Coordinates of C-alpha atoms in Angstrom, one line a residue:
X228 CA 9.0 18.4 12.4
X229 CA 11.5 18.5 9.5
X230 CA 12.1 16.1 6.6
X231 CA 15.8 15.7 7.5
X232 CA 14.8 14.2 10.9
X233 CA 13.5 11.2 9.1
X234 CA 16.7 10.3 7.2
X235 CA 18.8 7.3 8.1
X236 CA 21.4 5.1 6.6
X237 CA 19.7 2.1 4.9
X238 CA 22.0 -0.4 3.3
X239 CA 20.9 -1.5 -0.2
X240 CA 21.0 -5.2 0.7
X241 CA 18.2 -4.7 3.3
X242 CA 15.6 -3.8 0.6
X243 CA 13.7 -7.0 0.1
X244 CA 13.7 -8.3 -3.5
X245 CA 11.6 -11.3 -2.6
X246 CA 9.0 -12.1 0.2
X247 CA 9.7 -14.6 3.0
X248 CA 9.1 -18.2 1.9
X249 CA 5.9 -18.4 4.1
X250 CA 3.8 -15.3 4.6
X251 CA 3.5 -15.6 8.4
X252 CA 7.2 -16.4 8.9
X253 CA 8.6 -13.0 8.1
X254 CA 10.3 -11.5 11.2
X255 CA 8.3 -9.3 13.5
X256 CA 9.7 -6.5 15.7
X257 CA 7.4 -5.8 18.6
X258 CA 7.4 -2.3 20.1
X259 CA 5.8 -1.7 23.4
X260 CA 5.1 2.0 23.8
X261 CA 4.3 1.9 27.5
X262 CA 7.3 -0.2 28.5
X263 CA 9.6 1.2 25.8
X264 CA 10.8 -2.3 25.0
X265 CA 11.7 -4.0 21.7
X266 CA 11.2 -7.8 21.1
X267 CA 12.2 -9.9 18.1
X268 CA 9.6 -12.5 17.0
X269 CA 8.1 -14.1 13.9
X270 CA 5.0 -12.7 12.4
X271 CA 2.9 -15.7 13.4
X272 CA 3.7 -14.8 17.1
X273 CA 1.3 -11.8 16.6
X274 CA -1.5 -14.0 17.9
X275 CA 0.0 -13.9 21.4
X276 CA -0.7 -10.2 21.6
X277 CA -4.4 -10.3 20.9
X278 CA -7.4 -11.7 22.8
X279 CA -11.1 -12.4 22.3
X280 CA -13.0 -9.2 21.4
X281 CA -9.9 -7.4 20.0
X282 CA -10.3 -6.1 16.5
X283 CA -8.0 -6.0 13.4
X284 CA -8.9 -3.5 10.8
X285 CA -7.9 -4.7 7.3
X286 CA -7.6 -3.0 3.9
X287 CA -9.3 -5.3 1.4
X288 CA -8.2 -3.4 -1.7
X289 CA -7.0 -5.6 -4.6
X290 CA -4.0 -4.8 -6.7
X291 CA -4.6 -4.9 -10.4
X292 CA -1.9 -5.6 -13.0
X293 CA -1.2 -2.0 -13.7
X294 CA 2.1 -2.1 -15.6
X295 CA 1.9 -2.7 -19.4
X296 CA 4.3 -2.4 -22.2
X297 CA 3.4 -1.1 -25.7
X298 CA 5.1 0.0 -28.8
X299 CA 4.9 3.4 -30.3
X300 CA 3.6 3.6 -33.9
X301 CA 6.1 4.2 -36.6
X302 CA 9.2 3.9 -34.4
X303 CA 8.2 0.7 -32.5
X304 CA 9.9 2.1 -29.4
X305 CA 9.0 0.1 -26.2
X306 CA 7.0 2.2 -23.8
X307 CA 6.0 1.4 -20.3
X308 CA 2.4 2.4 -19.4
X309 CA 1.4 2.4 -15.8
X310 CA -2.4 2.5 -15.3
X311 CA -3.3 4.8 -12.4
X312 CA -7.0 5.2 -12.6
X313 CA -10.0 4.9 -15.0
X314 CA -11.4 8.3 -15.7
X315 CA -14.4 7.3 -17.9
X316 CA -15.5 3.7 -18.5
X317 CA -17.7 4.4 -21.6
X318 CA -14.9 6.3 -23.5
X319 CA -12.2 4.0 -22.0
X320 CA -10.2 7.0 -20.8
X321 CA -7.4 6.3 -18.3
X322 CA -5.0 8.4 -16.3
X323 CA -1.5 6.8 -16.8
X324 CA 2.2 7.3 -16.3
X325 CA 4.5 6.7 -19.3
X326 CA 8.2 5.9 -19.5
X327 CA 10.2 7.3 -21.3
X328 CA 7.9 10.2 -21.2
X329 CA 9.8 12.6 -23.5
X330 CA 8.9 10.4 -26.5
X331 CA 5.2 10.4 -25.9
X332 CA 3.2 13.4 -27.1
X333 CA -0.5 14.2 -27.7
X334 CA -1.7 12.4 -30.8
X335 CA 0.8 9.5 -30.5
X336 CA -0.6 5.9 -30.8
X337 CA 0.6 2.9 -28.8
X338 CA 0.0 -0.7 -29.7
X339 CA -0.2 -3.5 -27.2
X340 CA 0.0 -7.3 -27.5
X341 CA 1.5 -9.4 -30.2
X342 CA -1.6 -9.1 -32.3
X343 CA -1.8 -5.3 -31.6
X344 CA -5.5 -5.8 -30.8
X345 CA -5.4 -3.0 -28.2
X346 CA -4.4 0.5 -29.2
X347 CA -4.2 3.6 -27.1
X348 CA -4.2 7.2 -28.3
X349 CA -2.6 10.0 -26.2
X350 CA -5.1 12.8 -25.7
X351 CA -3.7 14.9 -22.9
X352 CA -0.6 15.6 -20.8
X353 CA -1.3 15.8 -17.1
X354 CA 2.2 16.0 -15.5
X355 CA 5.7 15.5 -16.7
X356 CA 5.2 11.7 -16.9
X357 CA 1.4 11.7 -16.7
X358 CA -0.8 11.3 -19.8
X359 CA -4.5 10.7 -20.5
X360 CA -5.0 7.7 -22.9
X361 CA -8.1 6.7 -24.8
X362 CA -8.0 3.0 -25.5
X363 CA -9.4 1.6 -28.8
X364 CA -10.6 -2.0 -28.7
X365 CA -13.1 -4.0 -30.7
X366 CA -15.2 -5.7 -28.0
X367 CA -17.4 -5.1 -24.9
X368 CA -16.2 -3.3 -21.8
X369 CA -15.8 -6.7 -20.0
X370 CA -13.6 -8.0 -22.8
X371 CA -11.6 -4.8 -22.7
X372 CA -11.0 -5.1 -18.9
X373 CA -10.0 -8.8 -19.4
X374 CA -7.6 -7.7 -22.1
X375 CA -6.0 -5.2 -19.7
X376 CA -5.5 -8.0 -17.1
X377 CA -4.0 -10.3 -19.7
X378 CA -1.5 -7.7 -20.9
X379 CA -0.8 -6.2 -17.5
X380 CA 2.0 -7.2 -15.1
X381 CA 2.0 -7.2 -11.3
X382 CA 3.1 -3.6 -10.4
X383 CA 6.1 -4.4 -8.2
X384 CA 7.7 -1.2 -6.8
X385 CA 10.5 0.2 -8.9
X386 CA 13.2 -0.5 -6.3
X387 CA 12.8 -4.2 -7.0
X388 CA 15.2 -4.5 -9.9
X389 CA 14.4 -8.1 -11.0
X390 CA 11.7 -9.1 -13.6
X391 CA 8.2 -9.9 -12.3
X392 CA 7.9 -13.7 -11.7
X393 CA 4.7 -15.8 -11.7
X394 CA 4.6 -16.1 -7.9
X395 CA 4.4 -12.3 -7.6
X396 CA 0.9 -12.4 -8.8
X397 CA -0.2 -14.2 -5.7
X398 CA 2.4 -12.8 -3.2
X399 CA 1.9 -9.1 -4.0
X400 CA -1.7 -9.5 -2.9
X401 CA -3.2 -9.9 0.5
X402 CA -5.2 -13.2 1.0
X403 CA -8.3 -11.1 1.9
X404 CA -8.1 -8.8 -1.2
X405 CA -11.6 -8.2 -2.6
X406 CA -12.1 -4.9 -4.4
X407 CA -9.9 -4.2 -7.3
X408 CA -8.5 -0.7 -7.6
X409 CA -5.0 -0.4 -6.0
X410 CA -1.7 0.0 -8.0
X411 CA 0.4 -0.9 -4.9
X412 CA -0.3 -3.5 -2.2
X413 CA -1.2 -2.6 1.4
X414 CA 2.0 -4.4 2.4
X415 CA 1.5 -4.9 6.1
X416 CA -1.4 -7.3 5.2
X417 CA 0.9 -9.5 3.0
X418 CA 2.1 -11.3 6.2
X419 CA -1.3 -12.8 7.0
X420 CA -1.7 -16.4 6.0
X421 CA -5.0 -18.4 5.9
X422 CA -3.7 -20.4 8.8
X423 CA -2.9 -17.4 11.0
X424 CA -6.3 -15.7 10.1
X425 CA -8.1 -18.9 11.1
X426 CA -6.2 -19.1 14.4
X427 CA -7.0 -15.5 15.2
X428 CA -10.6 -16.2 14.4
X429 CA -10.7 -19.2 16.7
X430 CA -9.2 -17.1 19.5
X431 CA -12.1 -14.6 19.1
X432 CA -10.4 -11.8 17.3
X433 CA -12.8 -9.8 15.0
X434 CA -11.9 -8.4 11.6
X435 CA -13.2 -5.1 10.3
X436 CA -12.7 -4.7 6.6
X437 CA -12.5 -1.4 4.8
X438 CA -11.0 -0.2 1.5
X439 CA -8.3 2.3 0.5
X440 CA -7.2 2.0 -3.1
X441 CA -3.5 2.6 -2.8
X442 CA -2.2 5.0 -5.5
X443 CA 1.3 5.7 -6.6
X444 CA 1.3 8.8 -4.4
X445 CA 2.3 6.5 -1.6
X446 CA 5.8 6.4 -3.1
X447 CA 6.0 10.1 -3.9
X448 CA 9.1 11.6 -2.2
X449 CA 8.6 14.5 0.2
X450 CA 10.4 17.4 -1.3
X451 CA 9.8 20.1 1.3
X452 CA 11.8 20.4 4.6
X453 CA 8.8 21.8 6.4
X454 CA 6.4 18.8 6.6
X455 CA 3.3 21.0 7.0
X456 CA 3.8 22.1 3.4
X457 CA 3.7 18.5 1.9
X458 CA 0.6 17.6 -0.1
X459 CA -0.5 13.9 -0.4
X460 CA -2.2 12.6 -3.5
X461 CA -5.9 11.8 -3.0
X462 CA -6.9 8.1 -2.7
X463 CA -10.4 6.6 -2.7
X464 CA -11.6 5.1 0.6
X465 CA -14.7 3.2 1.6
X466 CA -15.6 2.5 5.3
X467 CA -18.8 0.3 5.4
X468 CA -21.3 0.5 8.3
X469 CA -20.4 -3.1 9.4
X470 CA -16.8 -2.1 10.0
X471 CA -17.8 0.9 12.0
X472 CA -20.1 -1.2 14.2
X473 CA -17.3 -3.7 14.9
X474 CA -14.7 -1.0 15.7
X475 CA -16.9 1.2 17.8
X476 CA -18.2 -1.7 19.8
X477 CA -14.5 -2.7 20.5
X478 CA -13.7 0.9 21.6
X479 CA -16.7 0.8 23.9
X480 CA -15.4 -2.4 25.5
X481 CA -11.8 -0.9 25.8
X482 CA -10.5 -3.7 23.5
X483 CA -7.3 -3.6 21.5
X484 CA -8.1 -2.1 18.0
X485 CA -5.3 -2.7 15.5
X486 CA -4.7 -0.9 12.2
X487 CA -3.1 -3.4 9.8
X488 CA -1.0 -1.0 7.8
X489 CA -0.6 2.7 7.2
X490 CA -3.4 2.7 4.7
X491 CA -5.9 1.5 7.3
X492 CA -4.6 4.2 9.7
X493 CA -5.1 6.9 7.1
X494 CA -8.5 5.5 6.3
X495 CA -9.9 5.5 9.8
X496 CA -8.3 8.9 10.7
X497 CA -10.1 10.4 7.7
X498 CA -13.6 9.7 9.1
X499 CA -13.7 10.2 12.8
X500 CA -16.4 11.9 14.8
X501 CA -15.7 14.5 17.6
X502 CA -16.5 11.7 20.1
X503 CA -13.7 9.5 18.7
X504 CA -16.1 7.2 16.8
X505 CA -15.5 5.7 13.4
X506 CA -18.0 6.9 10.7
X507 CA -19.2 5.3 7.5
X508 CA -17.6 7.0 4.5
X509 CA -17.3 6.7 0.8
X510 CA -15.1 9.3 -0.9
X511 CA -11.5 10.5 -1.1
X512 CA -8.7 11.3 1.4
X513 CA -5.4 13.1 1.1
X514 CA -4.7 12.9 4.9
X515 CA -1.0 13.3 5.8
X516 CA -0.1 12.1 9.3
X517 CA 3.2 13.2 10.9
X518 CA 4.3 14.0 14.5
X519 CA 2.8 15.3 16.6
X520 CA -0.6 13.7 16.0
X521 CA -3.5 12.6 18.2
X522 CA -4.9 9.3 17.0
X523 CA -8.6 8.6 17.6
X524 CA -9.3 5.0 16.7
X525 CA -6.4 2.5 16.6
X526 CA -4.4 1.7 19.8
X527 CA -2.1 -0.7 18.1
X528 CA -0.6 -1.1 14.6
X529 CA 1.0 -3.5 12.3
X530 CA 3.3 -2.0 9.6
X531 CA 6.4 -2.8 7.5
X532 CA 9.8 -1.2 7.7
X533 CA 9.7 2.0 5.5
X534 CA 12.3 3.8 3.6
X535 CA 14.1 7.0 4.8
X536 CA 12.2 10.3 4.6
X537 CA 8.9 8.5 3.6
X538 CA 5.5 9.7 4.7
X539 CA 4.9 6.1 6.0
X540 CA 7.8 6.4 8.4
X541 CA 6.5 9.8 9.5
X542 CA 3.1 8.2 10.4
X543 CA 4.7 5.4 12.4
X544 CA 6.8 7.9 14.3
X545 CA 3.6 9.9 15.1
X546 CA 2.0 6.7 16.5
X547 CA 4.9 5.2 18.5
X548 CA 6.9 8.3 19.3
X549 CA 9.7 9.7 17.1
X550 CA 12.7 8.8 19.4
X551 CA 11.4 5.3 20.0
X552 CA 10.8 4.6 16.3
X553 CA 14.2 5.9 15.2
X554 CA 15.9 3.8 17.9
X555 CA 13.9 0.8 16.6
X556 CA 14.9 1.5 13.1
X557 CA 18.6 1.7 14.1
X558 CA 18.1 -1.8 15.7
X559 CA 16.3 -3.1 12.6
X560 CA 19.3 -2.1 10.4
X561 CA 21.7 -3.7 12.9
X562 CA 19.7 -6.9 13.1
X563 CA 19.3 -7.0 9.3
X564 CA 15.5 -6.8 9.1
X565 CA 14.2 -6.6 5.5
X566 CA 12.7 -3.3 4.5
X567 CA 9.8 -2.2 2.3
X568 CA 7.0 -3.9 0.4
X569 CA 8.3 -7.5 0.6
X570 CA 10.1 -6.9 3.9
X571 CA 9.6 -7.8 7.6
X572 CA 7.0 -6.3 9.9
X573 CA 6.6 -4.3 13.1
X574 CA 3.8 -4.6 15.7
X575 CA 3.3 -1.5 17.9
X576 CA 1.3 -2.0 21.0

């Protein structure tokens, strides 16, 4: 398939700047692949599509406050530093993006916080905006990590033009987030409230938790018309034995197995046996799913509404069928569904 086939007109006002007031009261579009029907519901109605013994696979990664602002030595210029990943804990080396990048060269120092108690030295260029920083801080590693959290902001996606607000710290995080390491939230999971999770549990729905630490690559634009030539950034995934047992048991029982989010779908499709079983795994994946694709594990999916030409839209089209998904997106625009990270949701059964 070609990149241009995933383009569509998305009015600016449909990009969600804020989440819905209550997590589980976002709108939910339900796509039935067999019947080729589209229904309009609220997210809490999700419970009506699942029964005892069904499984929801969740990504329990936790977003850390990755966006920081520092000042360049001598000039005092304000520089945004986006922490991507820790390269070496002992030497406090980090892979980061800087903005504006043209001002930041090897050897420059950046000062953070009003007391300038945290300093970073640029020791390498990795990409046009990428740099390797060595942080200098008087204190233990635990104190250093605490300092990063104090100085960091919730890394809302760039399309959200407003300033970060206190409520974002909680709302840009799933309620089941456990393992810190993501620089973007697995957004399909943002719609689950404690109340809805409890109701699903009472109904007998099982949860299988796994981890994919979402990187900024999830927002990278596809720049090739031939999709087979696009390369995804690698992201770390962990699939524990317990999750495999829950999922494989549900598959044996012919139950509904739902991937909550594109990150979960990429995680499970990265570790499948020839007999369509989920395997334990701890490593990295750069799996790119686009049509046509034969899915092995999930037979249903929860996902948000994605932007034109995104790899996320391509995966959803592979799962529900290209024509059906593009028709649903046309309807979503017409019905003014909210798109992207803080937007509304879709259930594909």
